Amino acid sequence: MIKIAFFDTKPYDRRWFDRLAGDYGCKIKYFETKLTADTAITAQGYDAVVAFVNDVIDAPAVDRLMEAGVRLIALRSAGYNNVDFRYACDKIPVVRVPAYSPSAVAEHAAALLLTLARKTHRAYVRTREFNFNISGLDGFDLHGKTVGVVGTGRIGQAFISICRGLGMRVLAHDPYPVDGLGLEYVPRETIWRESDVISLHCPLTPDTHHLVNADTIAQMKEGVILLNTSRGALIDSEALLEGLKSHKVGAAGLDVYEEESDLFFEDFSNSIIQDDTLSLLLSLPNVLITSHQAFLTDQALHNIAQTTLENIHRYFDKGELVNEICYHKDK
Ligand code: NAI
């Protein structure tokens, strides 16, 4: 049996991993704690660790995992900006789940967009209190509007087909354009200048950190709708708040937030959170924040468990590294 230490566990993780673990010869111990340099010692005696988006696998954590005898880091996520994989290279292999359900994330981005466009989040609250007044709930048609999609990988493409179904004009930006999709690729500046809606579907890298900032917001259309289901730090949250306060930004739908790691996935409903920017964003009627749940569908959770366990099984039983995040290949 391959022994796995599973970090940052939530009930919805266990359901699918428990069902499938035996099929892949794996025995899982679930830990609620996040994986960091301080908690890595918990993995002593385990063959592999399974980690998620807010675990911090920096160089000290990699060292601790090596000392603990861990031989594989298996991310149960697509994004890997939380791992110092350059440092891990040649020490412990890192694998991930490159695609588990692009539709799940794309459909969530569309849900944020449709909600903001028609204010159904506010209507829901009103009618629950038998307030059937519709003043202030006026929205706008998406049909005929221009959507700028930054990143045309798996999720970006799925989002584009939804937008096309809604009758929107699509502009795309990606340093690696995809042929054959009939996409109109434009420079970033054109996305900012011409889009009524901008949706981010690129990874977080040094190049994309604070891609949306005071300067780029200034170039956008008055009333632009911003959507981010990728990684929080793609947007400078302070600049977004200023943009919303000045009405330059018409609405924002965020499934991710740059300071989410200590907050998202936990219940703070009885606490006073100390992040004033997040509190202010949440207080605005035209901001819709979900806590990194775009991936949370049955299909996606099943695929995440299956691919993660397959990655682990293939490495330990066959010596194969599938879905590896490899520095050498990226150079
Ligand atoms: P992907 O790797 O298929 O596509 C990413 C695309 O972004 C690629 O086409 C790449 O060329 C492009 N790109 C890279 N640098 C860029 C730049 N500077 N400007 C514009 N485009 C750039 O990734 P996928 O599966 O589509 O995922 C996209 C992002 O979604 C992931 O990086 C991850 O951060 C996020 N994600 C969020 C989830 C959630 O639950 N909210 C779940 C899964 C992924």
Short mmCIF file of C-alpha atoms and ligand atoms in Angstrom, two decimals:
data_model
loop_
_atom_site.label_atom_id
_atom_site.label_comp_id
_atom_site.label_asym_id
_atom_site.label_seq_id
_atom_site.Cartn_x
_atom_site.Cartn_y
_atom_site.Cartn_z
CA MET A 1 0.00 0.00 0.00
CA ILE A 2 1.22 3.50 -0.86
CA LYS A 3 0.89 5.72 2.21
CA ILE A 4 -0.42 9.22 1.52
CA ALA A 5 -0.57 12.25 3.83
CA PHE A 6 -3.44 14.43 2.59
CA PHE A 7 -3.33 18.10 3.66
CA ASP A 8 -5.95 20.85 3.99
CA THR A 9 -8.73 18.28 3.98
CA LYS A 10 -12.39 19.19 3.65
CA PRO A 11 -15.37 16.80 3.68
CA TYR A 12 -15.93 17.14 -0.06
CA ASP A 13 -12.35 15.93 -0.71
CA ARG A 14 -12.80 12.73 1.26
CA ARG A 15 -15.93 11.56 -0.55
CA TRP A 16 -14.23 10.86 -3.88
CA PHE A 17 -10.75 9.99 -2.60
CA ASP A 18 -12.22 7.43 -0.15
CA ARG A 19 -14.20 5.78 -2.95
CA LEU A 20 -11.21 5.42 -5.28
CA ALA A 21 -8.12 5.02 -3.03
CA GLY A 22 -8.34 1.21 -2.74
CA ASP A 23 -8.49 0.80 -6.54
CA TYR A 24 -5.07 2.46 -6.80
CA GLY A 25 -3.42 0.65 -3.89
CA CYS A 26 -3.36 3.79 -1.74
CA LYS A 27 -4.00 4.32 1.98
CA ILE A 28 -4.80 7.91 2.91
CA LYS A 29 -4.43 9.74 6.21
CA TYR A 30 -6.33 13.03 6.16
CA PHE A 31 -4.94 16.11 7.92
CA GLU A 32 -6.99 19.30 8.25
CA THR A 33 -3.89 21.44 8.60
CA LYS A 34 -2.34 23.20 5.61
CA LEU A 35 0.99 21.93 4.34
CA THR A 36 3.75 24.43 5.14
CA ALA A 37 7.38 24.21 6.28
CA ASP A 38 6.06 24.09 9.86
CA THR A 39 3.62 21.23 9.29
CA ALA A 40 5.65 19.19 6.78
CA ILE A 41 7.01 17.00 9.59
CA THR A 42 3.48 15.53 9.86
CA ALA A 43 4.29 13.67 6.65
CA GLN A 44 7.02 11.62 8.34
CA GLY A 45 6.56 7.98 7.33
CA TYR A 46 4.37 8.71 4.31
CA ASP A 47 5.38 8.02 0.70
CA ALA A 48 3.54 10.97 -0.83
CA VAL A 49 1.77 14.16 0.14
CA VAL A 50 -1.39 15.42 -1.52
CA ALA A 51 -1.66 19.22 -1.38
CA PHE A 52 -4.06 21.94 -2.50
CA VAL A 53 -3.99 25.54 -3.71
CA ASN A 54 -3.35 27.32 -0.41
CA ASP A 55 -0.71 24.93 0.91
CA VAL A 56 2.68 26.67 0.83
CA ILE A 57 5.31 24.37 -0.63
CA ASP A 58 8.29 26.70 -0.62
CA ALA A 59 11.97 25.71 -0.39
CA PRO A 60 11.95 25.12 3.41
CA ALA A 61 8.81 22.97 3.05
CA VAL A 62 10.48 20.91 0.30
CA ASP A 63 13.51 20.39 2.57
CA ARG A 64 11.30 19.27 5.49
CA LEU A 65 9.38 16.88 3.21
CA MET A 66 12.67 15.37 2.01
CA GLU A 67 13.85 14.94 5.59
CA ALA A 68 10.52 13.27 6.38
CA GLY A 69 11.16 10.74 3.59
CA VAL A 70 8.39 11.91 1.26
CA ARG A 71 9.07 10.84 -2.34
CA LEU A 72 6.28 12.56 -4.29
CA ILE A 73 4.33 15.82 -4.02
CA ALA A 74 0.95 15.36 -5.70
CA LEU A 75 -1.10 18.53 -6.17
CA ARG A 76 -4.83 18.00 -6.42
CA SER A 77 -5.08 21.22 -8.43
CA ALA A 78 -4.24 22.55 -11.88
CA GLY A 79 -2.49 25.77 -10.75
CA TYR A 80 0.92 25.39 -9.08
CA ASN A 81 2.01 28.93 -8.19
CA ASN A 82 2.11 27.84 -4.52
CA VAL A 83 4.99 25.41 -5.16
CA ASP A 84 8.65 26.30 -5.58
CA PHE A 85 8.95 23.63 -8.26
CA ARG A 86 12.30 24.98 -9.43
CA TYR A 87 13.70 24.26 -5.99
CA ALA A 88 11.91 20.90 -5.82
CA CYS A 89 13.40 19.84 -9.16
CA ASP A 90 15.80 16.90 -8.70
CA LYS A 91 14.74 16.67 -5.04
CA ILE A 92 11.11 15.53 -5.03
CA PRO A 93 9.00 15.24 -8.18
CA VAL A 94 5.83 17.35 -8.26
CA VAL A 95 2.76 16.21 -10.17
CA ARG A 96 -0.61 17.90 -10.66
CA VAL A 97 -4.03 17.51 -12.25
CA PRO A 98 -3.69 19.58 -15.42
CA ALA A 99 -7.35 19.44 -16.40
CA TYR A 100 -10.22 18.04 -14.39
CA SER A 101 -13.17 19.97 -15.67
CA PRO A 102 -12.50 23.14 -17.61
CA SER A 103 -16.29 23.45 -17.97
CA ALA A 104 -16.75 23.61 -14.19
CA VAL A 105 -14.58 26.73 -13.89
CA ALA A 106 -15.85 28.31 -17.11
CA GLU A 107 -19.48 27.77 -16.08
CA HIS A 108 -18.76 29.36 -12.70
CA ALA A 109 -17.25 32.40 -14.43
CA ALA A 110 -20.40 32.57 -16.57
CA ALA A 111 -22.56 32.27 -13.43
CA LEU A 112 -20.74 35.26 -11.90
CA LEU A 113 -21.21 37.22 -15.11
CA LEU A 114 -24.92 36.46 -15.53
CA THR A 115 -25.59 37.20 -11.87
CA LEU A 116 -23.85 40.57 -12.02
CA ALA A 117 -25.48 41.49 -15.34
CA ARG A 118 -28.99 40.80 -14.01
CA LYS A 119 -28.45 41.41 -10.26
CA THR A 120 -30.02 38.09 -9.32
CA HIS A 121 -27.85 38.01 -6.16
CA ARG A 122 -29.75 41.08 -4.95
CA ALA A 123 -33.14 39.89 -6.18
CA TYR A 124 -32.67 36.65 -4.23
CA VAL A 125 -32.21 38.55 -0.98
CA ARG A 126 -35.18 40.84 -1.65
CA THR A 127 -37.76 38.19 -2.52
CA ARG A 128 -36.77 36.06 0.49
CA GLU A 129 -37.97 39.00 2.58
CA PHE A 130 -41.16 39.34 0.48
CA ASN A 131 -39.78 42.54 -1.01
CA PHE A 132 -41.00 42.35 -4.61
CA ASN A 133 -39.83 45.83 -5.59
CA ILE A 134 -37.60 45.69 -8.68
CA SER A 135 -36.23 49.25 -8.54
CA GLY A 136 -32.45 49.27 -8.78
CA LEU A 137 -32.33 45.80 -10.30
CA ASP A 138 -32.02 47.03 -13.87
CA GLY A 139 -29.37 45.08 -15.75
CA PHE A 140 -28.14 44.91 -19.32
CA ASP A 141 -28.07 42.46 -22.22
CA LEU A 142 -24.85 40.50 -22.73
CA HIS A 143 -25.88 39.75 -26.31
CA GLY A 144 -23.83 41.98 -28.62
CA LYS A 145 -21.37 43.03 -25.90
CA THR A 146 -17.61 42.47 -26.22
CA VAL A 147 -15.85 40.08 -23.88
CA GLY A 148 -12.06 40.09 -23.59
CA VAL A 149 -10.62 36.73 -22.57
CA VAL A 150 -7.06 36.73 -21.20
CA GLY A 151 -5.68 33.20 -21.53
CA THR A 152 -7.14 30.82 -24.10
CA GLY A 153 -6.15 27.50 -22.55
CA ARG A 154 -8.64 24.86 -21.52
CA ILE A 155 -10.80 27.03 -19.26
CA GLY A 156 -10.54 30.13 -21.44
CA GLN A 157 -11.74 28.13 -24.46
CA ALA A 158 -14.68 26.67 -22.52
CA PHE A 159 -15.62 30.17 -21.35
CA ILE A 160 -15.37 31.51 -24.90
CA SER A 161 -17.83 28.93 -26.21
CA ILE A 162 -20.33 29.96 -23.50
CA CYS A 163 -19.87 33.63 -24.42
CA ARG A 164 -20.35 32.84 -28.09
CA GLY A 165 -23.58 31.04 -27.15
CA LEU A 166 -24.70 34.23 -25.45
CA GLY A 167 -24.10 36.15 -28.67
CA MET A 168 -21.08 38.08 -27.41
CA ARG A 169 -18.17 39.31 -29.55
CA VAL A 170 -15.00 37.66 -28.27
CA LEU A 171 -11.52 39.22 -28.18
CA ALA A 172 -8.67 37.05 -26.95
CA HIS A 173 -5.15 37.56 -25.67
CA ASP A 174 -2.59 34.82 -25.13
CA PRO A 175 1.17 34.75 -25.79
CA TYR A 176 0.59 31.31 -27.35
CA PRO A 177 -2.42 31.74 -29.65
CA VAL A 178 -4.36 28.61 -30.53
CA ASP A 179 -4.99 28.04 -34.24
CA GLY A 180 -8.25 26.73 -35.62
CA LEU A 181 -10.61 28.27 -33.07
CA GLY A 182 -11.45 31.27 -35.23
CA LEU A 183 -10.40 33.58 -32.41
CA GLU A 184 -9.60 37.25 -32.82
CA TYR A 185 -6.29 37.59 -30.94
CA VAL A 186 -5.39 41.14 -29.97
CA PRO A 187 -2.73 42.82 -27.80
CA ARG A 188 -3.53 43.24 -24.10
CA GLU A 189 -4.12 46.97 -24.58
CA THR A 190 -6.94 46.25 -27.04
CA ILE A 191 -8.56 43.93 -24.48
CA TRP A 192 -8.50 46.73 -21.91
CA ARG A 193 -9.73 49.37 -24.38
CA GLU A 194 -12.53 47.51 -26.19
CA SER A 195 -14.04 45.02 -23.73
CA ASP A 196 -17.29 45.43 -21.84
CA VAL A 197 -16.42 42.30 -19.86
CA ILE A 198 -12.90 41.04 -19.10
CA SER A 199 -12.35 37.51 -17.84
CA LEU A 200 -8.96 36.25 -16.63
CA HIS A 201 -8.02 32.66 -17.47
CA CYS A 202 -4.22 32.80 -17.44
CA PRO A 203 -1.88 31.39 -14.76
CA LEU A 204 -0.27 33.55 -12.08
CA THR A 205 3.35 34.20 -13.10
CA PRO A 206 5.75 37.12 -12.57
CA ASP A 207 4.44 38.45 -15.90
CA THR A 208 0.77 38.28 -14.90
CA HIS A 209 1.08 39.39 -11.25
CA HIS A 210 -1.22 42.44 -10.84
CA LEU A 211 -2.08 42.31 -14.53
CA VAL A 212 -5.13 44.34 -13.57
CA ASN A 213 -3.82 47.41 -11.74
CA ALA A 214 -4.47 51.15 -11.55
CA ASP A 215 -2.79 51.77 -14.92
CA THR A 216 -4.63 49.02 -16.80
CA ILE A 217 -7.97 49.87 -15.15
CA ALA A 218 -7.49 53.46 -16.36
CA GLN A 219 -7.30 52.13 -19.94
CA MET A 220 -10.58 50.17 -19.62
CA LYS A 221 -14.08 51.14 -20.67
CA GLU A 222 -16.27 52.98 -18.19
CA GLY A 223 -18.40 50.38 -16.38
CA VAL A 224 -16.30 47.36 -17.37
CA ILE A 225 -17.14 44.07 -15.66
CA LEU A 226 -14.10 42.20 -14.34
CA LEU A 227 -14.13 38.46 -13.73
CA ASN A 228 -11.35 36.48 -12.07
CA THR A 229 -11.63 32.75 -11.57
CA SER A 230 -7.88 32.12 -11.98
CA ARG A 231 -5.63 33.39 -9.20
CA GLY A 232 -6.22 36.32 -6.86
CA ALA A 233 -2.92 38.12 -7.41
CA LEU A 234 -3.74 38.68 -11.09
CA ILE A 235 -5.67 41.68 -9.75
CA ASP A 236 -4.33 44.45 -7.51
CA SER A 237 -7.25 44.43 -5.04
CA GLU A 238 -6.65 48.00 -3.81
CA ALA A 239 -6.73 49.27 -7.39
CA LEU A 240 -9.91 47.28 -8.05
CA LEU A 241 -11.55 48.84 -4.98
CA GLU A 242 -10.61 52.33 -6.17
CA GLY A 243 -11.91 51.47 -9.65
CA LEU A 244 -15.24 50.36 -8.19
CA LYS A 245 -15.53 53.42 -5.94
CA SER A 246 -14.95 55.75 -8.89
CA HIS A 247 -17.50 53.78 -11.01
CA LYS A 248 -14.81 53.07 -13.62
CA VAL A 249 -15.35 49.39 -12.88
CA GLY A 250 -19.05 48.56 -13.14
CA ALA A 251 -18.92 45.21 -11.32
CA ALA A 252 -16.52 42.49 -10.27
CA GLY A 253 -17.03 38.75 -9.99
CA LEU A 254 -14.20 37.10 -8.08
CA ASP A 255 -13.73 33.47 -7.19
CA VAL A 256 -10.20 34.18 -6.01
CA TYR A 257 -8.57 36.91 -3.94
CA GLU A 258 -4.91 37.73 -3.53
CA GLU A 259 -4.95 37.39 0.24
CA GLU A 260 -7.29 34.39 0.25
CA SER A 261 -4.96 31.80 1.75
CA ASP A 262 -5.80 32.47 5.41
CA LEU A 263 -9.51 33.03 4.79
CA PHE A 264 -11.02 31.03 1.97
CA PHE A 265 -12.42 27.55 2.70
CA GLU A 266 -12.93 28.49 6.40
CA ASP A 267 -15.95 29.82 8.33
CA PHE A 268 -15.33 33.30 9.80
CA SER A 269 -19.01 34.18 10.21
CA ASN A 270 -18.55 34.69 13.96
CA SER A 271 -15.33 36.67 13.64
CA ILE A 272 -14.26 40.12 12.59
CA ILE A 273 -11.90 39.72 9.72
CA GLN A 274 -8.90 42.04 9.63
CA ASP A 275 -8.66 42.41 5.85
CA ASP A 276 -10.24 45.84 5.24
CA THR A 277 -9.92 45.62 1.46
CA LEU A 278 -11.88 42.37 1.36
CA SER A 279 -14.47 43.75 3.81
CA LEU A 280 -14.99 46.82 1.64
CA LEU A 281 -15.19 44.77 -1.56
CA LEU A 282 -17.79 42.50 0.05
CA SER A 283 -19.84 45.51 1.15
CA LEU A 284 -20.38 46.74 -2.42
CA PRO A 285 -23.62 45.69 -4.17
CA ASN A 286 -21.85 45.20 -7.52
CA VAL A 287 -19.19 42.82 -6.20
CA LEU A 288 -19.79 39.10 -6.05
CA ILE A 289 -17.16 37.02 -4.30
CA THR A 290 -17.16 33.25 -4.04
CA SER A 291 -14.44 31.49 -2.09
CA HIS A 292 -12.50 29.56 -4.71
CA GLN A 293 -15.35 27.20 -5.49
CA ALA A 294 -15.28 27.30 -9.29
CA PHE A 295 -13.86 23.77 -9.34
CA LEU A 296 -16.47 22.40 -6.95
CA THR A 297 -18.65 20.10 -9.05
CA ASP A 298 -19.16 16.35 -8.73
CA GLN A 299 -17.52 15.75 -12.11
CA ALA A 300 -14.49 17.84 -11.24
CA LEU A 301 -14.04 16.30 -7.78
CA HIS A 302 -14.26 12.80 -9.25
CA ASN A 303 -11.71 13.66 -11.95
CA ILE A 304 -9.38 15.32 -9.42
CA ALA A 305 -9.38 12.21 -7.20
CA GLN A 306 -8.96 9.84 -10.13
CA THR A 307 -6.05 11.74 -11.76
CA THR A 308 -4.27 12.41 -8.45
CA LEU A 309 -4.43 8.73 -7.46
CA GLU A 310 -3.42 7.64 -10.97
CA ASN A 311 -0.41 10.03 -10.83
CA ILE A 312 0.64 8.50 -7.51
CA HIS A 313 0.03 4.89 -8.55
CA ARG A 314 1.95 5.30 -11.84
CA TYR A 315 4.96 6.76 -10.02
CA PHE A 316 5.23 4.23 -7.22
CA ASP A 317 4.14 1.10 -9.12
CA LYS A 318 5.57 1.81 -12.58
CA GLY A 319 8.20 4.50 -12.05
CA GLU A 320 6.38 6.79 -14.47
CA LEU A 321 6.03 10.52 -13.88
CA VAL A 322 2.81 11.64 -15.48
CA ASN A 323 1.57 15.22 -15.26
CA GLU A 324 4.87 16.33 -13.78
CA ILE A 325 5.62 20.01 -13.27
CA CYS A 326 9.12 19.96 -14.60
CA TYR A 327 11.50 22.90 -14.45
CA HIS A 328 13.82 21.41 -17.10
CA LYS A 329 10.98 21.21 -19.60
CA ASP A 330 9.96 24.80 -18.84
CA LYS A 331 13.44 26.26 -19.42
P1 NAI B 1 -4.15 26.24 -19.27
O1 NAI B 1 -2.72 25.98 -18.96
O2 NAI B 1 -4.91 25.26 -20.11
O3 NAI B 1 -4.30 27.68 -19.98
C1 NAI B 1 -3.66 28.83 -19.50
C2 NAI B 1 -3.47 29.74 -20.71
O4 NAI B 1 -2.94 30.98 -20.24
C3 NAI B 1 -2.48 29.18 -21.74
O5 NAI B 1 -3.05 29.20 -23.04
C4 NAI B 1 -1.29 30.13 -21.64
O6 NAI B 1 -0.62 30.30 -22.87
C5 NAI B 1 -2.00 31.41 -21.20
N1 NAI B 1 -1.10 32.41 -20.66
C6 NAI B 1 0.10 32.23 -20.03
N2 NAI B 1 0.63 33.44 -19.74
C7 NAI B 1 -0.24 34.38 -20.19
C8 NAI B 1 -0.23 35.79 -20.21
N3 NAI B 1 0.80 36.47 -19.71
N4 NAI B 1 -1.29 36.43 -20.76
C9 NAI B 1 -2.33 35.74 -21.29
N5 NAI B 1 -2.39 34.39 -21.32
C10 NAI B 1 -1.34 33.71 -20.78
O7 NAI B 1 -4.84 26.46 -17.86
P2 NAI B 1 -6.39 26.30 -17.51
O8 NAI B 1 -6.69 24.89 -17.15
O9 NAI B 1 -7.20 26.97 -18.56
O10 NAI B 1 -6.44 27.16 -16.16
C11 NAI B 1 -6.31 28.57 -16.14
C12 NAI B 1 -6.13 29.03 -14.71
O11 NAI B 1 -7.34 28.80 -14.00
C13 NAI B 1 -5.08 28.21 -13.93
O12 NAI B 1 -3.82 28.79 -14.08
C14 NAI B 1 -5.56 28.30 -12.51
O13 NAI B 1 -4.87 29.37 -11.88
C15 NAI B 1 -7.05 28.66 -12.63
N6 NAI B 1 -7.94 27.66 -12.04
C16 NAI B 1 -8.85 28.08 -11.10
C17 NAI B 1 -9.74 27.19 -10.54
C18 NAI B 1 -10.77 27.62 -9.55
O14 NAI B 1 -11.39 26.78 -8.89
N7 NAI B 1 -11.05 28.91 -9.41
C19 NAI B 1 -9.69 25.76 -10.89
C20 NAI B 1 -8.73 25.44 -11.93
C21 NAI B 1 -7.87 26.36 -12.46
#
